[in-house]
Amino acid sequence: MRLAGPGVRSLRLWGVCAPAVVLVIVVALLVLGRTSHSSRNTAAGPPHTLVEVSPGRCGRGWDDPRPGVQVFDLRNTSDQAADVYLEDPGSRAVYGEAEGIGPGTTRALTVRLGKGAYALRCVPEDADAVMGPTVRVDRGVRGPAAVAVTVHDLIPPAIAYQKWVAGGLDETVRLTGALRAAVDRGDLAAARRAWLPAHLQYERLGAAYDAFGAADRRINGTDAGLPRGVHDPSFTGFHRVEYGLWHGEAARTLRAPAAGLVKAVTTLRDDWAQNRMDPAQLGLRAHEILENTVQFELTGRTDYGSGSSLATARANLDGTREVLTRLRPLLATRYAQLPGLEREMNGAQSLLDGFRHGGRWTRPAELSRADREKTDAVLGDLVERLASVATLCDPRRTS
């Protein structure tokens, strides 16, 4: 799994809309967020309400509640940046948020309001949160909402996931040791058979979003950006050994790369026991693993001769499922589409399993057009759904 850079979080609509709808709304919010508005109603779009954001006047200006889609122009009149959440003051479910509103600036937040109670909560950068006045809407259907997840909520699943990864690294050390032993005795046929189980075991651990830091580059990096490509001394790890095994290299030239792989995996295993995973990254990991899979494995960009890219995609699906298993207690009450997501995960598993024929996996380039389109569509839809998981599990300040 290749590393993916962190995304920027600014404006979000909370809830469980269909992925395509969520995507359209998010794009619209980002466009709106680049402009400032005065309080106004326009015939061309939803009504606008200018609302003050400050510790002393949080939510002031919203005195004409109405149902339907509308835009809050959030004006930060304080001297520090602030986040703003539109909440149900009773359940603390969040309908929308705008983050990092700078002093003296205005940001737009689009929401759909229906019958119920609402309040804006202002969270200054270096001060306690302030809840604005409660506003009631007497009719209409409310938009989607979810109770915010905190870092405290994420600590137990993060600890459980870290322990699972530790066990997986033990197994990776064992399997890479078997790979090295086959290379050392010159049995390259056995080494080719040993390479895939070792690599898939590592891939299941979900090394997305910088989970393993620089160690992942040494263990699972490609030749991208290296001056001499596959012949560069910095090309190491699983793919260096893969290239040699499937391009006719002699066993003696592969002994050092195989030994280096075992050393790198063993060091990661030993260091992992002393590390503490950032709980805030767990939701991101659920999304990034398969996003990287679509980018690298489905395109065949990481195939150095073994033809196992779809096997890797299947291992990445296992890794995603492990993350979701730890997050499930939090998602069960926040993500109404969780059953549908789990059904799609099962469908993707069956689809990928169908590309295995005995000990051989179909290469992406060998897929029929129909299979290619179906695979891209199924995994692409999963990536969109998992983006909602990442959003819901991104921790917020609640006080």
PDB file of C-alpha atoms in Angstrom, residues 137-273:
ATOM      1  CA  VAL A 137     -38.144  25.174  13.283  1.00  0.00           C
ATOM      2  CA  ASP A 138     -41.794  24.099  13.342  1.00  0.00           C
ATOM      3  CA  ARG A 139     -42.064  22.065  10.136  1.00  0.00           C
ATOM      4  CA  GLY A 140     -40.181  20.309   7.361  1.00  0.00           C
ATOM      5  CA  VAL A 141     -37.803  17.354   7.102  1.00  0.00           C
ATOM      6  CA  ARG A 142     -34.376  17.699   8.659  1.00  0.00           C
ATOM      7  CA  GLY A 143     -31.159  16.859   6.869  1.00  0.00           C
ATOM      8  CA  PRO A 144     -28.829  14.071   7.979  1.00  0.00           C
ATOM      9  CA  ALA A 145     -26.875  14.374  11.222  1.00  0.00           C
ATOM     10  CA  ALA A 146     -24.503  12.390  13.432  1.00  0.00           C
ATOM     11  CA  VAL A 147     -23.103  12.749  16.933  1.00  0.00           C
ATOM     12  CA  ALA A 148     -19.493  13.918  16.821  1.00  0.00           C
ATOM     13  CA  VAL A 149     -16.719  11.404  17.519  1.00  0.00           C
ATOM     14  CA  THR A 150     -14.024  12.460  19.996  1.00  0.00           C
ATOM     15  CA  VAL A 151     -10.428  11.334  20.387  1.00  0.00           C
ATOM     16  CA  HIS A 152     -11.512   9.603  23.596  1.00  0.00           C
ATOM     17  CA  ASP A 153     -14.049   7.550  21.597  1.00  0.00           C
ATOM     18  CA  LEU A 154     -11.321   6.421  19.197  1.00  0.00           C
ATOM     19  CA  ILE A 155      -8.747   5.295  21.762  1.00  0.00           C
ATOM     20  CA  PRO A 156     -10.188   1.774  22.410  1.00  0.00           C
ATOM     21  CA  PRO A 157     -10.551   0.852  18.697  1.00  0.00           C
ATOM     22  CA  ALA A 158      -7.104   2.301  17.957  1.00  0.00           C
ATOM     23  CA  ILE A 159      -5.515   0.181  20.685  1.00  0.00           C
ATOM     24  CA  ALA A 160      -7.313  -2.914  19.403  1.00  0.00           C
ATOM     25  CA  TYR A 161      -6.177  -2.213  15.848  1.00  0.00           C
ATOM     26  CA  GLN A 162      -2.594  -1.603  16.924  1.00  0.00           C
ATOM     27  CA  LYS A 163      -2.533  -4.974  18.687  1.00  0.00           C
ATOM     28  CA  TRP A 164      -3.893  -6.665  15.586  1.00  0.00           C
ATOM     29  CA  VAL A 165      -1.186  -5.041  13.450  1.00  0.00           C
ATOM     30  CA  ALA A 166       1.464  -6.250  15.906  1.00  0.00           C
ATOM     31  CA  GLY A 167       0.304  -9.835  15.416  1.00  0.00           C
ATOM     32  CA  GLY A 168       0.293  -9.344  11.660  1.00  0.00           C
ATOM     33  CA  LEU A 169       3.869  -8.072  11.728  1.00  0.00           C
ATOM     34  CA  ASP A 170       4.954 -11.193  13.604  1.00  0.00           C
ATOM     35  CA  GLU A 171       3.510 -13.281  10.782  1.00  0.00           C
ATOM     36  CA  THR A 172       5.111 -11.027   8.156  1.00  0.00           C
ATOM     37  CA  VAL A 173       8.526 -11.593   9.746  1.00  0.00           C
ATOM     38  CA  ARG A 174       7.963 -15.339   9.639  1.00  0.00           C
ATOM     39  CA  LEU A 175       6.877 -15.363   6.001  1.00  0.00           C
ATOM     40  CA  THR A 176       9.666 -13.074   4.791  1.00  0.00           C
ATOM     41  CA  GLY A 177      12.090 -15.354   6.636  1.00  0.00           C
ATOM     42  CA  ALA A 178      10.805 -18.289   4.567  1.00  0.00           C
ATOM     43  CA  LEU A 179      11.252 -16.203   1.402  1.00  0.00           C
ATOM     44  CA  ARG A 180      14.834 -15.380   2.336  1.00  0.00           C
ATOM     45  CA  ALA A 181      15.605 -19.020   3.150  1.00  0.00           C
ATOM     46  CA  ALA A 182      14.459 -20.106  -0.326  1.00  0.00           C
ATOM     47  CA  VAL A 183      16.635 -17.438  -1.954  1.00  0.00           C
ATOM     48  CA  ASP A 184      19.623 -18.375   0.203  1.00  0.00           C
ATOM     49  CA  ARG A 185      19.480 -22.018  -0.862  1.00  0.00           C
ATOM     50  CA  GLY A 186      19.075 -21.022  -4.511  1.00  0.00           C
ATOM     51  CA  ASP A 187      15.578 -22.422  -4.933  1.00  0.00           C
ATOM     52  CA  LEU A 188      14.045 -19.592  -6.929  1.00  0.00           C
ATOM     53  CA  ALA A 189      10.866 -21.540  -7.758  1.00  0.00           C
ATOM     54  CA  ALA A 190      10.227 -21.903  -4.016  1.00  0.00           C
ATOM     55  CA  ALA A 191      11.114 -18.242  -3.537  1.00  0.00           C
ATOM     56  CA  ARG A 192       8.487 -17.212  -6.108  1.00  0.00           C
ATOM     57  CA  ARG A 193       5.923 -19.322  -4.256  1.00  0.00           C
ATOM     58  CA  ALA A 194       6.944 -17.755  -0.924  1.00  0.00           C
ATOM     59  CA  TRP A 195       6.961 -14.168  -2.147  1.00  0.00           C
ATOM     60  CA  LEU A 196       3.207 -13.697  -2.591  1.00  0.00           C
ATOM     61  CA  PRO A 197       2.028 -14.926   0.854  1.00  0.00           C
ATOM     62  CA  ALA A 198       4.627 -12.708   2.530  1.00  0.00           C
ATOM     63  CA  HIS A 199       3.674  -9.664   0.484  1.00  0.00           C
ATOM     64  CA  LEU A 200      -0.068 -10.139   0.960  1.00  0.00           C
ATOM     65  CA  GLN A 201       0.362 -10.513   4.705  1.00  0.00           C
ATOM     66  CA  TYR A 202       2.125  -7.142   4.795  1.00  0.00           C
ATOM     67  CA  GLU A 203      -0.503  -5.518   2.560  1.00  0.00           C
ATOM     68  CA  ARG A 204      -3.309  -6.602   4.893  1.00  0.00           C
ATOM     69  CA  LEU A 205      -1.815  -4.422   7.602  1.00  0.00           C
ATOM     70  CA  GLY A 206      -2.963  -1.276   5.834  1.00  0.00           C
ATOM     71  CA  ALA A 207       0.194   0.825   5.651  1.00  0.00           C
ATOM     72  CA  ALA A 208      -1.755   3.774   4.252  1.00  0.00           C
ATOM     73  CA  TYR A 209      -1.617   7.330   5.493  1.00  0.00           C
ATOM     74  CA  ASP A 210       1.933   7.059   6.790  1.00  0.00           C
ATOM     75  CA  ALA A 211       1.056   4.314   9.296  1.00  0.00           C
ATOM     76  CA  PHE A 212       4.574   2.882   9.117  1.00  0.00           C
ATOM     77  CA  GLY A 213       6.473   6.038   8.219  1.00  0.00           C
ATOM     78  CA  ALA A 214       9.760   5.687   6.343  1.00  0.00           C
ATOM     79  CA  ALA A 215       9.797   1.932   7.004  1.00  0.00           C
ATOM     80  CA  ASP A 216       7.096   1.397   4.378  1.00  0.00           C
ATOM     81  CA  ARG A 217       9.315   2.880   1.694  1.00  0.00           C
ATOM     82  CA  ARG A 218      12.083   0.425   2.539  1.00  0.00           C
ATOM     83  CA  ILE A 219       9.700  -2.521   2.727  1.00  0.00           C
ATOM     84  CA  ASN A 220       7.174  -1.836  -0.023  1.00  0.00           C
ATOM     85  CA  GLY A 221       8.418   1.092  -2.083  1.00  0.00           C
ATOM     86  CA  THR A 222       8.562   1.249  -5.867  1.00  0.00           C
ATOM     87  CA  ASP A 223      11.200   2.637  -8.222  1.00  0.00           C
ATOM     88  CA  ALA A 224       9.146   5.781  -8.852  1.00  0.00           C
ATOM     89  CA  GLY A 225      11.390   8.842  -8.775  1.00  0.00           C
ATOM     90  CA  LEU A 226      14.634   6.891  -8.465  1.00  0.00           C
ATOM     91  CA  PRO A 227      17.348   8.028 -10.922  1.00  0.00           C
ATOM     92  CA  ARG A 228      18.225   4.491 -12.057  1.00  0.00           C
ATOM     93  CA  GLY A 229      14.760   3.006 -11.754  1.00  0.00           C
ATOM     94  CA  VAL A 230      14.700  -0.688 -10.883  1.00  0.00           C
ATOM     95  CA  HIS A 231      18.505  -0.711 -10.912  1.00  0.00           C
ATOM     96  CA  ASP A 232      18.817   2.043  -8.320  1.00  0.00           C
ATOM     97  CA  PRO A 233      20.400   0.992  -4.984  1.00  0.00           C
ATOM     98  CA  SER A 234      17.502   2.693  -3.187  1.00  0.00           C
ATOM     99  CA  PHE A 235      15.012   0.308  -4.800  1.00  0.00           C
ATOM    100  CA  THR A 236      14.509  -2.176  -1.982  1.00  0.00           C
ATOM    101  CA  GLY A 237      11.947  -4.392  -0.308  1.00  0.00           C
ATOM    102  CA  PHE A 238       9.233  -6.631  -1.663  1.00  0.00           C
ATOM    103  CA  HIS A 239       9.148  -5.131  -5.141  1.00  0.00           C
ATOM    104  CA  ARG A 240      12.923  -5.288  -5.562  1.00  0.00           C
ATOM    105  CA  VAL A 241      12.830  -9.010  -4.772  1.00  0.00           C
ATOM    106  CA  GLU A 242       9.754  -9.421  -6.994  1.00  0.00           C
ATOM    107  CA  TYR A 243      11.535  -7.791  -9.923  1.00  0.00           C
ATOM    108  CA  GLY A 244      14.510 -10.108  -9.587  1.00  0.00           C
ATOM    109  CA  LEU A 245      12.455 -13.276  -9.159  1.00  0.00           C
ATOM    110  CA  TRP A 246      10.386 -12.635 -12.291  1.00  0.00           C
ATOM    111  CA  HIS A 247      13.140 -11.161 -14.463  1.00  0.00           C
ATOM    112  CA  GLY A 248      15.667 -13.971 -14.399  1.00  0.00           C
ATOM    113  CA  GLU A 249      18.119 -12.686 -11.788  1.00  0.00           C
ATOM    114  CA  ALA A 250      20.433 -15.221 -10.183  1.00  0.00           C
ATOM    115  CA  ALA A 251      19.924 -16.219  -6.572  1.00  0.00           C
ATOM    116  CA  ARG A 252      23.253 -14.672  -5.549  1.00  0.00           C
ATOM    117  CA  THR A 253      22.084 -11.195  -6.655  1.00  0.00           C
ATOM    118  CA  LEU A 254      18.861 -11.540  -4.660  1.00  0.00           C
ATOM    119  CA  ARG A 255      20.368 -12.621  -1.350  1.00  0.00           C
ATOM    120  CA  ALA A 256      21.186  -9.093  -0.230  1.00  0.00           C
ATOM    121  CA  PRO A 257      17.740  -7.636  -1.178  1.00  0.00           C
ATOM    122  CA  ALA A 258      15.981 -10.565   0.543  1.00  0.00           C
ATOM    123  CA  ALA A 259      18.106 -10.128   3.663  1.00  0.00           C
ATOM    124  CA  GLY A 260      17.444  -6.399   3.640  1.00  0.00           C
ATOM    125  CA  LEU A 261      13.685  -7.039   3.420  1.00  0.00           C
ATOM    126  CA  VAL A 262      13.749  -9.346   6.439  1.00  0.00           C
ATOM    127  CA  LYS A 263      15.785  -6.811   8.392  1.00  0.00           C
ATOM    128  CA  ALA A 264      13.411  -3.961   7.527  1.00  0.00           C
ATOM    129  CA  VAL A 265      10.306  -5.964   8.466  1.00  0.00           C
ATOM    130  CA  THR A 266      11.874  -7.162  11.710  1.00  0.00           C
ATOM    131  CA  THR A 267      12.879  -3.622  12.660  1.00  0.00           C
ATOM    132  CA  LEU A 268       9.361  -2.378  11.958  1.00  0.00           C
ATOM    133  CA  ARG A 269       7.911  -5.170  14.096  1.00  0.00           C
ATOM    134  CA  ASP A 270      10.217  -4.336  16.995  1.00  0.00           C
ATOM    135  CA  ASP A 271       9.645  -0.582  16.715  1.00  0.00           C
ATOM    136  CA  TRP A 272       5.875  -0.979  16.422  1.00  0.00           C
ATOM    137  CA  ALA A 273       5.702  -2.416  19.915  1.00  0.00           C
TER     138      ALA A 273
END
